[in-house]
């Protein structure tokens, strides 16, 4: 079980910044990009996934969550007419990741399936300036004393310190930079899904793992502050509620709490819509809740699109 973001911050030596970074916010707010023109299409796609995709009265989450994701990605791809470099992307499914690092005197490893990974031919440029990176030296990481910060983590014997970016980044693979991880919490039974806080922790650990594995490919295994930080994004959703994250790996020197920290921007618990009414609710022959999507939140869609466009626009 993945615990909360606070623990993930300690494990990855990361400072948290609430909200999305200015580079992403500027994309959202830029009228020249025409994101507003895509809002109606996004609303239509929500209706399609939630109401029209199946003959069932109420489609199950395991069906509508992936369908909604595919629909949103389809809308994002429409932007490649305006921005041809968007066509230099590739979605990789069931991508495995393994990254190993030392924290204080503990050897840590994140490994497993890292959701759906969008790769790019070019990396996302650093989000934080050199001054902002140096300023993280002053940040004091939270400790959990007397509780061990590794509580809840699975203990295993490590026979080989793996740092593997998975099949996605073999030599010569043109889409060699991790761009955005997508996590779909599509289990129908609530107890089988990660709670939002657990999901955000998982997103952070896997964004960090992908960034660390990539940094070691680029810069070798020696711990150091990176001249060119590695940025990896993450989006998680259960088909209604979205979590957005931008992670910047500034250092692979993770043993001590001193020095430069990594950075993560998190925008939590953003609803794309408030309710999907599959059949109208009728009381005393009066329709009290008509069928359809209510409370559509265009800003949540724009955040999804802005993260997709990040590094291109």
mmCIF file of C-alpha atoms in Angstrom, residues 68-257:
data_model
loop_
_atom_site.group_PDB
_atom_site.id
_atom_site.type_symbol
_atom_site.label_atom_id
_atom_site.label_comp_id
_atom_site.label_asym_id
_atom_site.label_seq_id
_atom_site.Cartn_x
_atom_site.Cartn_y
_atom_site.Cartn_z
ATOM 1 C CA UNK A 68 -12.844 8.926 -21.048
ATOM 2 C CA UNK A 69 -9.030 8.886 -20.988
ATOM 3 C CA UNK A 70 -8.857 7.769 -24.638
ATOM 4 C CA UNK A 71 -11.375 10.479 -25.597
ATOM 5 C CA UNK A 72 -9.371 13.221 -23.855
ATOM 6 C CA UNK A 73 -6.132 12.047 -25.470
ATOM 7 C CA UNK A 74 -7.914 12.119 -28.847
ATOM 8 C CA UNK A 75 -8.852 15.783 -28.290
ATOM 9 C CA UNK A 76 -5.250 16.575 -27.294
ATOM 10 C CA UNK A 77 -3.979 14.989 -30.508
ATOM 11 C CA UNK A 78 -6.189 17.332 -32.533
ATOM 12 C CA UNK A 79 -3.773 20.101 -31.516
ATOM 13 C CA UNK A 80 -0.977 18.492 -33.559
ATOM 14 C CA UNK A 81 -2.343 20.266 -36.664
ATOM 15 C CA UNK A 82 -1.405 23.547 -35.007
ATOM 16 C CA UNK A 83 1.716 22.174 -33.271
ATOM 17 C CA UNK A 84 3.370 19.504 -35.490
ATOM 18 C CA UNK A 85 5.904 18.559 -32.783
ATOM 19 C CA UNK A 86 2.995 17.007 -30.832
ATOM 20 C CA UNK A 87 3.059 14.188 -33.367
ATOM 21 C CA UNK A 88 6.488 13.235 -31.968
ATOM 22 C CA UNK A 89 4.883 11.481 -29.023
ATOM 23 C CA UNK A 90 4.195 7.836 -28.261
ATOM 24 C CA UNK A 91 1.922 6.200 -25.685
ATOM 25 C CA UNK A 92 3.466 3.105 -24.117
ATOM 26 C CA UNK A 93 1.261 0.794 -22.079
ATOM 27 C CA UNK A 94 2.377 -1.654 -19.385
ATOM 28 C CA UNK A 95 5.799 -0.023 -19.224
ATOM 29 C CA UNK A 96 7.989 -1.405 -16.429
ATOM 30 C CA UNK A 97 10.274 0.798 -14.389
ATOM 31 C CA UNK A 98 12.959 0.082 -11.826
ATOM 32 C CA UNK A 99 14.973 2.740 -10.024
ATOM 33 C CA UNK A 100 17.260 2.292 -7.006
ATOM 34 C CA UNK A 101 18.640 4.939 -4.676
ATOM 35 C CA UNK A 102 20.052 5.338 -1.189
ATOM 36 C CA UNK A 103 18.360 7.548 1.403
ATOM 37 C CA UNK A 104 20.273 8.042 4.658
ATOM 38 C CA UNK A 105 21.438 4.453 5.226
ATOM 39 C CA UNK A 106 18.461 2.795 3.513
ATOM 40 C CA UNK A 107 18.540 1.273 0.041
ATOM 41 C CA UNK A 108 15.236 2.016 -1.712
ATOM 42 C CA UNK A 109 13.747 0.821 -4.954
ATOM 43 C CA UNK A 110 10.629 1.708 -6.903
ATOM 44 C CA UNK A 111 9.661 -0.871 -9.484
ATOM 45 C CA UNK A 112 6.608 -2.139 -11.304
ATOM 46 C CA UNK A 113 4.146 -1.084 -13.974
ATOM 47 C CA UNK A 114 4.149 2.694 -14.227
ATOM 48 C CA UNK A 115 0.709 3.286 -15.681
ATOM 49 C CA UNK A 116 0.434 4.509 -19.271
ATOM 50 C CA UNK A 117 3.549 6.449 -20.218
ATOM 51 C CA UNK A 118 3.629 9.129 -22.887
ATOM 52 C CA UNK A 119 7.130 9.459 -24.305
ATOM 53 C CA UNK A 120 8.489 12.321 -26.343
ATOM 54 C CA UNK A 121 11.396 12.908 -28.725
ATOM 55 C CA UNK A 122 12.379 15.963 -26.693
ATOM 56 C CA UNK A 123 12.409 16.469 -22.908
ATOM 57 C CA UNK A 124 10.186 18.914 -21.032
ATOM 58 C CA UNK A 125 12.415 21.908 -20.202
ATOM 59 C CA UNK A 126 13.081 22.627 -16.500
ATOM 60 C CA UNK A 127 10.156 24.269 -14.740
ATOM 61 C CA UNK A 128 12.091 25.869 -11.864
ATOM 62 C CA UNK A 129 14.907 28.341 -12.484
ATOM 63 C CA UNK A 130 18.468 27.813 -11.195
ATOM 64 C CA UNK A 131 17.726 30.334 -8.418
ATOM 65 C CA UNK A 132 14.590 28.439 -7.360
ATOM 66 C CA UNK A 133 16.551 25.182 -7.383
ATOM 67 C CA UNK A 134 19.341 26.634 -5.203
ATOM 68 C CA UNK A 135 16.715 28.054 -2.821
ATOM 69 C CA UNK A 136 15.552 24.494 -2.042
ATOM 70 C CA UNK A 137 18.766 24.050 -0.008
ATOM 71 C CA UNK A 138 16.998 26.015 2.758
ATOM 72 C CA UNK A 139 13.961 23.709 2.729
ATOM 73 C CA UNK A 140 13.780 21.384 5.725
ATOM 74 C CA UNK A 141 12.287 17.980 4.986
ATOM 75 C CA UNK A 142 9.652 16.740 7.406
ATOM 76 C CA UNK A 143 10.718 13.873 9.643
ATOM 77 C CA UNK A 144 8.391 11.314 11.188
ATOM 78 C CA UNK A 145 10.303 10.538 14.382
ATOM 79 C CA UNK A 146 9.745 8.284 16.270
ATOM 80 C CA UNK A 147 8.046 6.567 13.306
ATOM 81 C CA UNK A 148 10.448 5.249 10.670
ATOM 82 C CA UNK A 149 9.911 7.047 7.325
ATOM 83 C CA UNK A 150 9.996 3.654 5.628
ATOM 84 C CA UNK A 151 6.990 2.333 7.590
ATOM 85 C CA UNK A 152 4.548 0.383 5.355
ATOM 86 C CA UNK A 153 7.182 -0.227 2.698
ATOM 87 C CA UNK A 154 7.694 -3.809 1.572
ATOM 88 C CA UNK A 155 11.088 -5.168 2.612
ATOM 89 C CA UNK A 156 12.845 -7.414 0.093
ATOM 90 C CA UNK A 157 16.316 -8.775 -0.518
ATOM 91 C CA UNK A 158 17.921 -6.820 -3.361
ATOM 92 C CA UNK A 159 20.393 -8.973 -5.279
ATOM 93 C CA UNK A 160 20.846 -6.495 -8.103
ATOM 94 C CA UNK A 161 20.497 -2.728 -7.922
ATOM 95 C CA UNK A 162 18.284 -2.198 -10.929
ATOM 96 C CA UNK A 163 17.963 1.101 -12.762
ATOM 97 C CA UNK A 164 15.878 0.267 -15.767
ATOM 98 C CA UNK A 165 13.803 2.649 -17.839
ATOM 99 C CA UNK A 166 11.909 -0.324 -19.256
ATOM 100 C CA UNK A 167 11.340 -1.416 -22.828
ATOM 101 C CA UNK A 168 10.363 2.172 -23.661
ATOM 102 C CA UNK A 169 13.895 3.547 -23.741
ATOM 103 C CA UNK A 170 16.106 0.991 -25.446
ATOM 104 C CA UNK A 171 19.087 2.392 -27.372
ATOM 105 C CA UNK A 172 17.987 3.997 -30.589
ATOM 106 C CA UNK A 173 14.340 4.349 -29.518
ATOM 107 C CA UNK A 174 13.344 7.776 -30.931
ATOM 108 C CA UNK A 175 10.790 8.633 -28.201
ATOM 109 C CA UNK A 176 13.386 8.408 -25.458
ATOM 110 C CA UNK A 177 12.148 11.012 -22.949
ATOM 111 C CA UNK A 178 9.415 10.311 -20.374
ATOM 112 C CA UNK A 179 6.782 13.069 -20.626
ATOM 113 C CA UNK A 180 3.590 12.188 -18.714
ATOM 114 C CA UNK A 181 2.423 9.179 -16.717
ATOM 115 C CA UNK A 182 -1.310 8.411 -16.642
ATOM 116 C CA UNK A 183 -2.838 6.363 -13.824
ATOM 117 C CA UNK A 184 -6.409 5.136 -14.270
ATOM 118 C CA UNK A 185 -8.087 4.062 -11.034
ATOM 119 C CA UNK A 186 -10.874 2.237 -12.828
ATOM 120 C CA UNK A 187 -11.831 -0.543 -10.388
ATOM 121 C CA UNK A 188 -15.607 -0.667 -9.854
ATOM 122 C CA UNK A 189 -15.300 -1.503 -6.152
ATOM 123 C CA UNK A 190 -14.156 1.535 -4.183
ATOM 124 C CA UNK A 191 -11.934 -0.502 -1.827
ATOM 125 C CA UNK A 192 -9.984 -1.801 -4.848
ATOM 126 C CA UNK A 193 -9.094 1.748 -5.912
ATOM 127 C CA UNK A 194 -6.371 3.911 -4.406
ATOM 128 C CA UNK A 195 -7.756 6.775 -2.353
ATOM 129 C CA UNK A 196 -6.776 10.192 -3.792
ATOM 130 C CA UNK A 197 -3.961 10.691 -1.256
ATOM 131 C CA UNK A 198 -2.553 7.211 -1.961
ATOM 132 C CA UNK A 199 -2.842 7.828 -5.698
ATOM 133 C CA UNK A 200 -0.910 11.098 -5.430
ATOM 134 C CA UNK A 201 1.846 9.301 -3.482
ATOM 135 C CA UNK A 202 1.994 6.574 -6.146
ATOM 136 C CA UNK A 203 2.117 9.228 -8.891
ATOM 137 C CA UNK A 204 5.006 10.975 -7.123
ATOM 138 C CA UNK A 205 6.986 7.762 -6.578
ATOM 139 C CA UNK A 206 6.660 6.670 -10.212
ATOM 140 C CA UNK A 207 7.326 10.148 -11.661
ATOM 141 C CA UNK A 208 10.452 10.243 -9.488
ATOM 142 C CA UNK A 209 11.407 6.679 -10.509
ATOM 143 C CA UNK A 210 11.110 7.461 -14.214
ATOM 144 C CA UNK A 211 13.056 10.711 -13.818
ATOM 145 C CA UNK A 212 15.805 9.033 -11.764
ATOM 146 C CA UNK A 213 16.211 6.122 -14.210
ATOM 147 C CA UNK A 214 16.383 8.602 -17.114
ATOM 148 C CA UNK A 215 18.898 10.808 -15.267
ATOM 149 C CA UNK A 216 21.161 7.813 -14.672
ATOM 150 C CA UNK A 217 21.014 6.917 -18.371
ATOM 151 C CA UNK A 218 21.965 10.492 -19.272
ATOM 152 C CA UNK A 219 24.417 11.363 -16.497
ATOM 153 C CA UNK A 220 25.682 8.111 -14.997
ATOM 154 C CA UNK A 221 25.289 6.695 -11.491
ATOM 155 C CA UNK A 222 27.400 9.185 -9.524
ATOM 156 C CA UNK A 223 25.188 11.231 -7.144
ATOM 157 C CA UNK A 224 25.135 14.863 -8.261
ATOM 158 C CA UNK A 225 23.091 18.026 -8.689
ATOM 159 C CA UNK A 226 21.936 17.896 -12.308
ATOM 160 C CA UNK A 227 23.012 20.627 -14.713
ATOM 161 C CA UNK A 228 19.864 19.842 -16.714
ATOM 162 C CA UNK A 229 17.012 18.722 -14.414
ATOM 163 C CA UNK A 230 14.642 15.984 -15.611
ATOM 164 C CA UNK A 231 10.905 16.832 -15.626
ATOM 165 C CA UNK A 232 8.224 14.116 -15.616
ATOM 166 C CA UNK A 233 4.489 14.786 -15.247
ATOM 167 C CA UNK A 234 1.734 12.609 -13.870
ATOM 168 C CA UNK A 235 -2.063 12.615 -14.185
ATOM 169 C CA UNK A 236 -4.311 10.306 -12.183
ATOM 170 C CA UNK A 237 -8.079 9.874 -12.433
ATOM 171 C CA UNK A 238 -10.965 7.600 -11.473
ATOM 172 C CA UNK A 239 -12.969 8.856 -14.454
ATOM 173 C CA UNK A 240 -14.300 11.939 -12.663
ATOM 174 C CA UNK A 241 -11.782 13.248 -10.126
ATOM 175 C CA UNK A 242 -8.344 14.261 -11.445
ATOM 176 C CA UNK A 243 -4.919 14.672 -9.811
ATOM 177 C CA UNK A 244 -2.269 16.695 -11.660
ATOM 178 C CA UNK A 245 1.465 16.643 -10.928
ATOM 179 C CA UNK A 246 4.700 18.052 -12.352
ATOM 180 C CA UNK A 247 7.910 16.586 -10.888
ATOM 181 C CA UNK A 248 11.391 18.042 -11.397
ATOM 182 C CA UNK A 249 14.422 15.922 -10.501
ATOM 183 C CA UNK A 250 17.150 18.403 -9.555
ATOM 184 C CA UNK A 251 19.551 16.029 -7.827
ATOM 185 C CA UNK A 252 20.480 12.359 -7.701
ATOM 186 C CA UNK A 253 22.401 13.002 -4.457
ATOM 187 C CA UNK A 254 19.661 11.628 -2.227
ATOM 188 C CA UNK A 255 21.484 10.147 0.782
ATOM 189 C CA UNK A 256 21.395 13.143 3.107
ATOM 190 C CA UNK A 257 18.697 15.706 3.886
#
